[in-house]
CSV table of N, CA and C in Angstrom, one decimal:
chain,number,residue,atom,x,y,z
A,74,MET,N,-2.6,-12.6,2.2
A,74,MET,CA,-4.0,-12.9,1.9
A,74,MET,C,-4.2,-13.0,0.4
A,75,ASN,N,-5.0,-13.9,0.0
A,75,ASN,CA,-5.3,-14.1,-1.4
A,75,ASN,C,-6.7,-13.4,-1.8
A,76,HIS,N,-6.6,-12.5,-2.7
A,76,HIS,CA,-7.8,-11.8,-3.1
A,76,HIS,C,-8.2,-12.1,-4.6
A,77,PHE,N,-7.6,-13.1,-5.2
A,77,PHE,CA,-8.0,-13.4,-6.6
A,77,PHE,C,-9.2,-14.3,-6.6
A,78,ALA,N,-10.4,-13.7,-6.6
A,78,ALA,CA,-11.6,-14.5,-6.5
A,78,ALA,C,-12.8,-13.7,-7.0
A,79,ILE,N,-13.9,-14.5,-7.2
A,79,ILE,CA,-15.2,-13.9,-7.5
A,79,ILE,C,-16.0,-14.2,-6.2
A,80,PHE,N,-16.7,-13.1,-5.7
A,80,PHE,CA,-17.6,-13.4,-4.6
A,80,PHE,C,-18.8,-12.5,-4.7
A,81,ALA,N,-19.9,-13.1,-4.2
A,81,ALA,CA,-21.2,-12.5,-4.1
A,81,ALA,C,-21.6,-12.6,-2.6
A,82,HIS,N,-22.1,-11.4,-2.1
A,82,HIS,CA,-22.6,-11.5,-0.7
A,82,HIS,C,-23.7,-10.4,-0.5
A,83,GLY,N,-24.4,-10.6,0.6
A,83,GLY,CA,-25.5,-9.7,0.9
A,83,GLY,C,-26.1,-10.1,2.3
A,84,LYS,N,-26.8,-9.1,2.9
A,84,LYS,CA,-27.3,-9.3,4.2
A,84,LYS,C,-28.4,-10.3,4.2
A,85,SER,N,-29.2,-10.4,3.1
A,85,SER,CA,-30.3,-11.4,3.1
A,85,SER,C,-30.1,-12.6,2.2
A,86,LEU,N,-28.8,-12.8,1.8
A,86,LEU,CA,-28.5,-13.9,0.9
A,86,LEU,C,-28.6,-15.2,1.6
A,87,ASP,N,-29.4,-16.1,0.9
A,87,ASP,CA,-29.5,-17.5,1.4
A,87,ASP,C,-28.4,-18.3,0.7
A,88,VAL,N,-27.2,-18.5,1.3
A,88,VAL,CA,-26.1,-19.2,0.6
A,88,VAL,C,-26.4,-20.7,0.4
A,89,ASP,N,-27.2,-21.2,1.3
A,89,ASP,CA,-27.6,-22.7,1.1
A,89,ASP,C,-28.4,-22.9,-0.2
A,90,ALA,N,-29.4,-22.0,-0.4
A,90,ALA,CA,-30.2,-22.0,-1.6
A,90,ALA,C,-29.4,-21.7,-2.8
A,91,LEU,N,-28.5,-20.8,-2.7
A,91,LEU,CA,-27.6,-20.4,-3.8
A,91,LEU,C,-26.7,-21.6,-4.2
A,92,ALA,N,-26.1,-22.2,-3.2
A,92,ALA,CA,-25.3,-23.4,-3.5
A,92,ALA,C,-26.0,-24.6,-4.1
A,93,GLU,N,-27.3,-24.7,-3.7
A,93,GLU,CA,-28.1,-25.8,-4.2
A,93,GLU,C,-28.5,-25.6,-5.6
A,94,GLN,N,-28.8,-24.3,-6.0
A,94,GLN,CA,-29.3,-24.0,-7.3
A,94,GLN,C,-28.2,-23.7,-8.4
A,95,SER,N,-27.0,-23.3,-7.9
A,95,SER,CA,-26.0,-22.9,-8.8
A,95,SER,C,-25.2,-24.1,-9.3
A,96,THR,N,-24.8,-24.1,-10.6
A,96,THR,CA,-23.8,-25.1,-11.1
A,96,THR,C,-22.4,-24.7,-10.8
A,97,LEU,N,-22.2,-23.5,-10.3
A,97,LEU,CA,-20.8,-23.1,-9.9
A,97,LEU,C,-20.6,-23.6,-8.5
A,98,ARG,N,-19.4,-24.0,-8.2
A,98,ARG,CA,-19.1,-24.5,-6.9
A,98,ARG,C,-18.3,-23.5,-6.1
A,99,ALA,N,-18.7,-23.2,-4.9
A,99,ALA,CA,-18.0,-22.3,-4.0
A,99,ALA,C,-16.8,-22.9,-3.3
A,100,ASP,N,-15.7,-22.1,-3.2
A,100,ASP,CA,-14.6,-22.6,-2.4
A,100,ASP,C,-14.8,-22.2,-1.0
A,101,LYS,N,-15.6,-21.2,-0.7
A,101,LYS,CA,-15.9,-20.8,0.6
A,101,LYS,C,-17.3,-20.2,0.7
A,102,VAL,N,-18.1,-20.5,1.7
A,102,VAL,CA,-19.4,-19.8,2.0
A,102,VAL,C,-19.3,-19.4,3.4
A,103,TRP,N,-20.0,-18.3,3.7
A,103,TRP,CA,-20.2,-17.9,5.1
A,103,TRP,C,-21.6,-17.4,5.3
A,104,ARG,N,-22.0,-17.4,6.5
A,104,ARG,CA,-23.4,-17.0,6.8
A,104,ARG,C,-23.3,-15.8,7.8
A,105,ARG,N,-24.2,-14.9,7.6
A,105,ARG,CA,-24.4,-13.7,8.4
A,105,ARG,C,-24.5,-14.2,9.9
A,106,GLY,N,-23.7,-13.6,10.8
A,106,GLY,CA,-23.7,-13.9,12.2
A,106,GLY,C,-22.7,-14.9,12.6
A,107,GLU,N,-22.1,-15.6,11.7
A,107,GLU,CA,-21.0,-16.6,12.0
A,107,GLU,C,-19.8,-15.8,12.5
A,108,LEU,N,-19.0,-16.5,13.3
A,108,LEU,CA,-17.8,-15.9,13.8
A,108,LEU,C,-16.8,-15.7,12.7
A,109,ARG,N,-16.1,-14.5,12.8
A,109,ARG,CA,-15.1,-14.1,11.8
A,109,ARG,C,-14.0,-13.4,12.6
A,110,GLY,N,-13.0,-14.1,12.9
A,110,GLY,CA,-11.9,-13.5,13.8
A,110,GLY,C,-12.5,-13.1,15.1
A,111,ALA,N,-12.3,-11.8,15.4
A,111,ALA,CA,-12.8,-11.3,16.7
A,111,ALA,C,-14.3,-10.8,16.6
A,112,GLY,N,-14.8,-10.9,15.4
A,112,GLY,CA,-16.2,-10.4,15.2
A,112,GLY,C,-17.1,-11.4,14.6
A,113,ARG,N,-18.1,-10.9,13.9
A,113,ARG,CA,-19.0,-11.8,13.2
A,113,ARG,C,-19.3,-11.2,11.8
A,114,TYR,N,-19.6,-12.1,10.8
A,114,TYR,CA,-19.9,-11.7,9.5
A,114,TYR,C,-21.2,-10.9,9.5
A,115,GLN,N,-21.1,-9.8,8.8
A,115,GLN,CA,-22.3,-8.9,8.7
A,115,GLN,C,-23.2,-9.3,7.5
A,116,THR,N,-22.6,-10.1,6.6
A,116,THR,CA,-23.4,-10.6,5.4
A,116,THR,C,-23.1,-12.1,5.2
A,117,SER,N,-23.9,-12.7,4.3
A,117,SER,CA,-23.7,-14.1,3.9
A,117,SER,C,-23.0,-14.0,2.5
A,118,GLY,N,-22.1,-15.0,2.2
A,118,GLY,CA,-21.4,-14.9,1.0
A,118,GLY,C,-21.0,-16.2,0.4
A,119,PHE,N,-20.7,-16.1,-0.9
A,119,PHE,CA,-20.3,-17.3,-1.8
A,119,PHE,C,-19.1,-16.9,-2.6
A,120,LEU,N,-18.0,-17.5,-2.4
A,120,LEU,CA,-16.7,-17.2,-3.0
A,120,LEU,C,-16.2,-18.3,-3.9
A,121,ILE,N,-15.7,-17.9,-5.0
A,121,ILE,CA,-15.1,-18.8,-6.0
A,121,ILE,C,-13.7,-18.4,-6.2
A,122,GLY,N,-12.7,-19.2,-5.7
A,122,GLY,CA,-11.3,-18.8,-5.9
A,122,GLY,C,-10.9,-19.1,-7.3
A,123,LEU,N,-10.0,-18.2,-7.8
A,123,LEU,CA,-9.6,-18.3,-9.2
A,123,LEU,C,-8.1,-18.7,-9.3
A,124,GLY,N,-7.4,-18.7,-8.1
A,124,GLY,CA,-6.0,-19.0,-8.1
A,124,GLY,C,-5.3,-18.2,-7.0
A,125,ASN,N,-4.0,-18.3,-6.9
A,125,ASN,CA,-3.3,-17.6,-5.8
A,125,ASN,C,-2.8,-16.3,-6.3
A,126,GLY,N,-3.4,-15.2,-5.9
A,126,GLY,CA,-3.1,-13.9,-6.4
A,126,GLY,C,-1.7,-13.4,-5.9
A,127,ALA,N,-1.2,-14.0,-4.8
A,127,ALA,CA,0.1,-13.6,-4.3
A,127,ALA,C,1.2,-14.2,-5.1
A,128,GLU,N,0.9,-15.3,-5.9
A,128,GLU,CA,1.9,-16.0,-6.7
A,128,GLU,C,1.8,-15.7,-8.2
A,129,LEU,N,0.5,-15.5,-8.6
A,129,LEU,CA,0.3,-15.3,-10.1
A,129,LEU,C,0.6,-13.9,-10.5
A,130,THR,N,1.1,-13.7,-11.6
A,130,THR,CA,1.4,-12.3,-12.1
A,130,THR,C,0.0,-11.7,-12.4
A,131,TYR,N,0.0,-10.4,-12.5
A,131,TYR,CA,-1.2,-9.7,-12.9
A,131,TYR,C,-1.7,-10.1,-14.2
A,132,GLY,N,-0.8,-10.3,-15.2
A,132,GLY,CA,-1.2,-10.7,-16.5
A,132,GLY,C,-1.9,-12.1,-16.5
A,133,ALA,N,-1.3,-13.0,-15.7
A,133,ALA,CA,-1.9,-14.4,-15.6
A,133,ALA,C,-3.3,-14.3,-14.9
A,134,GLN,N,-3.4,-13.5,-13.9
A,134,GLN,CA,-4.7,-13.3,-13.3
A,134,GLN,C,-5.8,-12.8,-14.3
A,135,VAL,N,-5.4,-11.8,-15.1
A,135,VAL,CA,-6.3,-11.2,-16.0
A,135,VAL,C,-6.7,-12.3,-17.0
A,136,GLN,N,-5.8,-13.1,-17.5
A,136,GLN,CA,-6.1,-14.1,-18.5
A,136,GLN,C,-7.0,-15.1,-17.9
A,137,THR,N,-6.7,-15.6,-16.7
A,137,THR,CA,-7.6,-16.6,-16.0
A,137,THR,C,-9.0,-16.1,-15.8
A,138,ALA,N,-9.0,-14.8,-15.3
A,138,ALA,CA,-10.3,-14.2,-15.0
A,138,ALA,C,-11.1,-14.1,-16.3
A,139,PHE,N,-10.5,-13.6,-17.4
A,139,PHE,CA,-11.2,-13.4,-18.7
A,139,PHE,C,-11.8,-14.8,-19.1
A,140,GLU,N,-11.0,-15.8,-19.1
A,140,GLU,CA,-11.4,-17.1,-19.5
A,140,GLU,C,-12.6,-17.7,-18.6
A,141,PHE,N,-12.5,-17.4,-17.3
A,141,PHE,CA,-13.5,-17.9,-16.4
A,141,PHE,C,-14.8,-17.2,-16.7
A,142,LEU,N,-14.8,-15.9,-16.8
A,142,LEU,CA,-16.0,-15.1,-17.1
A,142,LEU,C,-16.6,-15.5,-18.5
A,143,ARG,N,-15.7,-15.7,-19.5
A,143,ARG,CA,-16.2,-16.1,-20.8
A,143,ARG,C,-16.9,-17.4,-20.8
A,144,ASP,N,-16.2,-18.4,-20.1
A,144,ASP,CA,-16.7,-19.8,-20.1
A,144,ASP,C,-17.9,-20.0,-19.2
A,145,ASN,N,-18.2,-19.1,-18.3
A,145,ASN,CA,-19.2,-19.3,-17.3
A,145,ASN,C,-20.2,-18.1,-17.3
A,146,GLN,N,-20.4,-17.5,-18.4
A,146,GLN,CA,-21.1,-16.3,-18.5
A,146,GLN,C,-22.6,-16.4,-18.0
A,147,HIS,N,-23.3,-17.4,-18.3
A,147,HIS,CA,-24.7,-17.6,-17.9
A,147,HIS,C,-24.8,-17.9,-16.4
A,148,GLN,N,-23.9,-18.8,-15.9
A,148,GLN,CA,-23.9,-19.1,-14.5
A,148,GLN,C,-23.6,-17.9,-13.6
A,149,LEU,N,-22.6,-17.1,-14.1
A,149,LEU,CA,-22.2,-15.9,-13.3
A,149,LEU,C,-23.3,-14.8,-13.4
A,150,LEU,N,-23.9,-14.7,-14.5
A,150,LEU,CA,-25.0,-13.7,-14.6
A,150,LEU,C,-26.1,-14.1,-13.6
A,151,ALA,N,-26.4,-15.4,-13.5
A,151,ALA,CA,-27.4,-15.9,-12.5
A,151,ALA,C,-26.9,-15.7,-11.1
A,152,LEU,N,-25.6,-15.9,-10.8
A,152,LEU,CA,-25.1,-15.7,-9.5
A,152,LEU,C,-25.3,-14.2,-9.1
A,153,GLY,N,-24.9,-13.3,-9.9
A,153,GLY,CA,-25.0,-11.9,-9.6
A,153,GLY,C,-26.4,-11.4,-9.4
A,154,GLN,N,-27.4,-12.1,-10.1
A,154,GLN,CA,-28.8,-11.6,-10.0
A,154,GLN,C,-29.5,-12.4,-8.9
A,155,PHE,N,-28.9,-13.4,-8.2
A,155,PHE,CA,-29.5,-14.2,-7.3
A,155,PHE,C,-30.1,-13.3,-6.1
A,156,GLU,N,-31.3,-13.6,-5.7
A,156,GLU,CA,-32.0,-12.8,-4.7
A,156,GLU,C,-31.1,-12.7,-3.4
A,157,GLY,N,-30.9,-11.5,-3.0
A,157,GLY,CA,-30.2,-11.3,-1.8
A,157,GLY,C,-28.7,-10.9,-2.0
A,158,VAL,N,-28.3,-11.0,-3.3
A,158,VAL,CA,-26.9,-10.5,-3.6
A,158,VAL,C,-26.9,-9.0,-3.7
A,159,ASP,N,-26.1,-8.4,-2.8
A,159,ASP,CA,-26.0,-6.9,-2.9
A,159,ASP,C,-24.6,-6.5,-3.5
A,160,THR,N,-23.6,-7.4,-3.4
A,160,THR,CA,-22.3,-7.1,-3.9
A,160,THR,C,-21.8,-8.2,-4.7
A,161,PHE,N,-21.3,-7.9,-5.9
A,161,PHE,CA,-20.8,-9.0,-6.8
A,161,PHE,C,-19.4,-8.5,-7.3
A,162,ILE,N,-18.3,-9.1,-6.9
A,162,ILE,CA,-17.0,-8.6,-7.2
A,162,ILE,C,-16.1,-9.7,-7.8
A,163,LEU,N,-15.3,-9.3,-8.8
A,163,LEU,CA,-14.1,-10.1,-9.2
A,163,LEU,C,-12.9,-9.3,-8.7
A,164,GLY,N,-12.2,-9.9,-7.8
A,164,GLY,CA,-11.0,-9.3,-7.2
A,164,GLY,C,-9.7,-9.8,-7.9
A,165,VAL,N,-8.9,-8.9,-8.3
A,165,VAL,CA,-7.6,-9.3,-8.9
A,165,VAL,C,-6.5,-8.6,-7.9
A,166,GLN,N,-5.5,-9.4,-7.6
A,166,GLN,CA,-4.5,-9.0,-6.7
A,166,GLN,C,-3.3,-8.4,-7.5
A,167,PHE,N,-2.9,-7.2,-7.1
A,167,PHE,CA,-1.7,-6.6,-7.8
A,167,PHE,C,-0.7,-6.3,-6.7
A,168,ASN,N,0.4,-7.0,-6.8
A,168,ASN,CA,1.5,-6.9,-5.9
A,168,ASN,C,2.6,-6.0,-6.5
A,169,ILE,N,3.0,-5.0,-5.8
A,169,ILE,CA,4.0,-4.1,-6.4
A,169,ILE,C,5.2,-3.9,-5.4
A,170,GLN,N,6.4,-4.0,-6.0
A,170,GLN,CA,7.6,-3.7,-5.2
A,170,GLN,C,7.9,-2.2,-5.3
A,171,LEU,N,7.8,-1.6,-4.2
A,171,LEU,CA,8.1,-0.1,-4.2
A,171,LEU,C,9.6,0.2,-4.2
A,172,GLU,N,10.0,1.0,-5.1
A,172,GLU,CA,11.3,1.5,-5.1
A,172,GLU,C,11.4,2.8,-4.4
A,173,GLU,N,12.6,3.2,-4.0
A,173,GLU,CA,12.7,4.4,-3.2
A,173,GLU,C,12.1,5.7,-3.9
A,174,ASN,N,12.2,5.7,-5.3
A,174,ASN,CA,11.8,6.8,-6.0
A,174,ASN,C,10.4,6.7,-6.6
A,175,THR,N,9.6,5.6,-6.1
A,175,THR,CA,8.2,5.5,-6.6
A,175,THR,C,7.4,6.6,-6.0
A,176,VAL,N,6.6,7.3,-6.8
A,176,VAL,CA,5.7,8.3,-6.4
A,176,VAL,C,4.3,8.0,-6.7
A,177,GLY,N,4.0,7.0,-7.5
A,177,GLY,CA,2.7,6.6,-7.8
A,177,GLY,C,2.7,5.5,-8.8
A,178,PHE,N,1.5,4.9,-9.1
A,178,PHE,CA,1.4,3.9,-10.1
A,178,PHE,C,-0.1,3.8,-10.4
A,179,THR,N,-0.4,3.1,-11.5
A,179,THR,CA,-1.8,2.8,-11.9
A,179,THR,C,-2.0,1.3,-12.1
A,180,VAL,N,-3.2,0.9,-12.0
A,180,VAL,CA,-3.7,-0.4,-12.3
A,180,VAL,C,-4.8,-0.3,-13.2
A,181,ASP,N,-4.7,-0.9,-14.4
A,181,ASP,CA,-5.8,-0.8,-15.4
A,181,ASP,C,-6.3,-2.2,-15.7
A,182,PHE,N,-7.5,-2.3,-16.1
A,182,PHE,CA,-8.1,-3.6,-16.6
A,182,PHE,C,-8.2,-3.5,-18.1
A,183,PRO,N,-7.7,-4.6,-18.8
A,183,PRO,CA,-7.9,-4.6,-20.3
A,183,PRO,C,-9.3,-4.5,-20.7
A,184,ALA,N,-9.6,-4.0,-21.8
A,184,ALA,CA,-10.9,-3.8,-22.3
A,184,ALA,C,-11.7,-5.1,-22.5
A,185,ARG,N,-11.0,-6.2,-22.9
A,185,ARG,CA,-11.6,-7.5,-23.1
A,185,ARG,C,-12.1,-8.0,-21.7
A,186,LEU,N,-11.4,-7.8,-20.6
A,186,LEU,CA,-11.8,-8.2,-19.3
A,186,LEU,C,-13.0,-7.4,-18.9
A,187,MET,N,-12.9,-6.1,-19.1
A,187,MET,CA,-14.1,-5.2,-18.7
A,187,MET,C,-15.3,-5.6,-19.5
A,188,GLU,N,-15.2,-5.9,-20.8
A,188,GLU,CA,-16.3,-6.3,-21.6
A,188,GLU,C,-17.0,-7.6,-21.0
A,189,GLN,N,-16.2,-8.6,-20.6
A,189,GLN,CA,-16.8,-9.8,-20.1
A,189,GLN,C,-17.4,-9.5,-18.7
A,190,ALA,N,-16.8,-8.7,-17.9
A,190,ALA,CA,-17.3,-8.3,-16.6
A,190,ALA,C,-18.7,-7.6,-16.8
A,191,LEU,N,-18.8,-6.7,-17.8
A,191,LEU,CA,-20.1,-6.1,-18.0
A,191,LEU,C,-21.2,-7.1,-18.4
A,192,LYS,N,-20.8,-8.1,-19.2
A,192,LYS,CA,-21.8,-9.1,-19.6
A,192,LYS,C,-22.4,-9.8,-18.5
A,193,VAL,N,-21.6,-10.1,-17.4
A,193,VAL,CA,-22.2,-10.8,-16.3
A,193,VAL,C,-22.5,-9.9,-15.1
A,194,GLY,N,-22.2,-8.6,-15.2
A,194,GLY,CA,-22.6,-7.7,-14.1
A,194,GLY,C,-21.7,-7.7,-12.9
A,195,VAL,N,-20.5,-8.2,-13.0
A,195,VAL,CA,-19.5,-8.2,-11.9
A,195,VAL,C,-18.7,-7.0,-11.9
A,196,ASN,N,-18.4,-6.4,-10.7
A,196,ASN,CA,-17.5,-5.3,-10.5
A,196,ASN,C,-16.1,-5.7,-10.4
A,197,LEU,N,-15.2,-5.1,-11.1
A,197,LEU,CA,-13.8,-5.4,-11.1
A,197,LEU,C,-13.1,-4.5,-10.0
A,198,VAL,N,-12.3,-5.2,-9.1
A,198,VAL,CA,-11.6,-4.5,-8.1
A,198,VAL,C,-10.2,-5.0,-8.1
A,199,ALA,N,-9.2,-4.1,-8.0
A,199,ALA,CA,-7.8,-4.4,-7.8
A,199,ALA,C,-7.4,-4.2,-6.4
A,200,TYR,N,-7.0,-5.3,-5.8
A,200,TYR,CA,-6.5,-5.3,-4.4
A,200,TYR,C,-5.0,-5.1,-4.5
A,201,VAL,N,-4.5,-4.0,-4.1
A,201,VAL,CA,-3.1,-3.6,-4.2
A,201,VAL,C,-2.3,-4.0,-2.9
A,202,SER,N,-1.2,-4.7,-3.1
A,202,SER,CA,-0.3,-5.0,-2.0
A,202,SER,C,1.0,-4.3,-2.2
A,203,LEU,N,1.4,-3.5,-1.3
A,203,LEU,CA,2.7,-2.7,-1.5
A,203,LEU,C,3.7,-3.5,-0.7
A,204,ILE,N,4.8,-3.8,-1.5
A,204,ILE,CA,5.9,-4.5,-0.9
A,204,ILE,C,7.1,-3.5,-0.8
A,205,ARG,N,7.6,-3.4,0.5
A,205,ARG,CA,8.7,-2.5,0.7
A,205,ARG,C,9.8,-3.2,1.3
A,206,GLU,N,11.0,-2.9,0.8
A,206,GLU,CA,12.2,-3.4,1.4
A,206,GLU,C,12.5,-2.7,2.7
A,207,VAL,N,12.8,-3.5,3.7
A,207,VAL,CA,13.1,-2.9,5.0
A,207,VAL,C,14.6,-2.7,5.1
A,208,CYS,N,15.1,-1.5,5.3
A,208,CYS,CA,16.5,-1.3,5.4
A,208,CYS,C,16.9,-1.5,6.9
A,209,GLU,N,18.2,-1.8,7.1
A,209,GLU,CA,18.7,-2.1,8.4
A,209,GLU,C,18.3,-1.0,9.4
A,210,GLY,N,18.4,0.2,9.0
A,210,GLY,CA,18.1,1.4,9.9
A,210,GLY,C,16.7,1.6,10.2
A,211,ASP,N,15.8,0.9,9.4
A,211,ASP,CA,14.3,1.1,9.5
A,211,ASP,C,13.7,0.1,10.5
A,212,ALA,N,14.4,-1.0,10.8
A,212,ALA,CA,13.8,-2.0,11.6
A,212,ALA,C,13.7,-1.7,13.1
């Protein structure tokens, strides 16, 4: 699953009005109550994909995100403040190959990305995917 995206959602968000008023283009919108797998969406939302987080390195995602926030500052500020938006997130995907001796790790965001995120009011989230090698005896 790809988590490298900016999304805004909320229970009372009118995504049709948001799409009409915003100069940003959504790659996906959903409406509260629409089918989602075996259930239904609990919120309405507006998602802007920034790339394939499963393929891009963490550094490439940080650079892309930084440039997108910098270049779209006013539009993103308006998106995050749009009536009905309860959650406003920039998701970065971090894929890590676990070694047998791995006991922990950290994910940090560079200060320049945090500064841009603060300017537009978006929360930074790292979605961590753990990759484990399966040994013959484990299968």
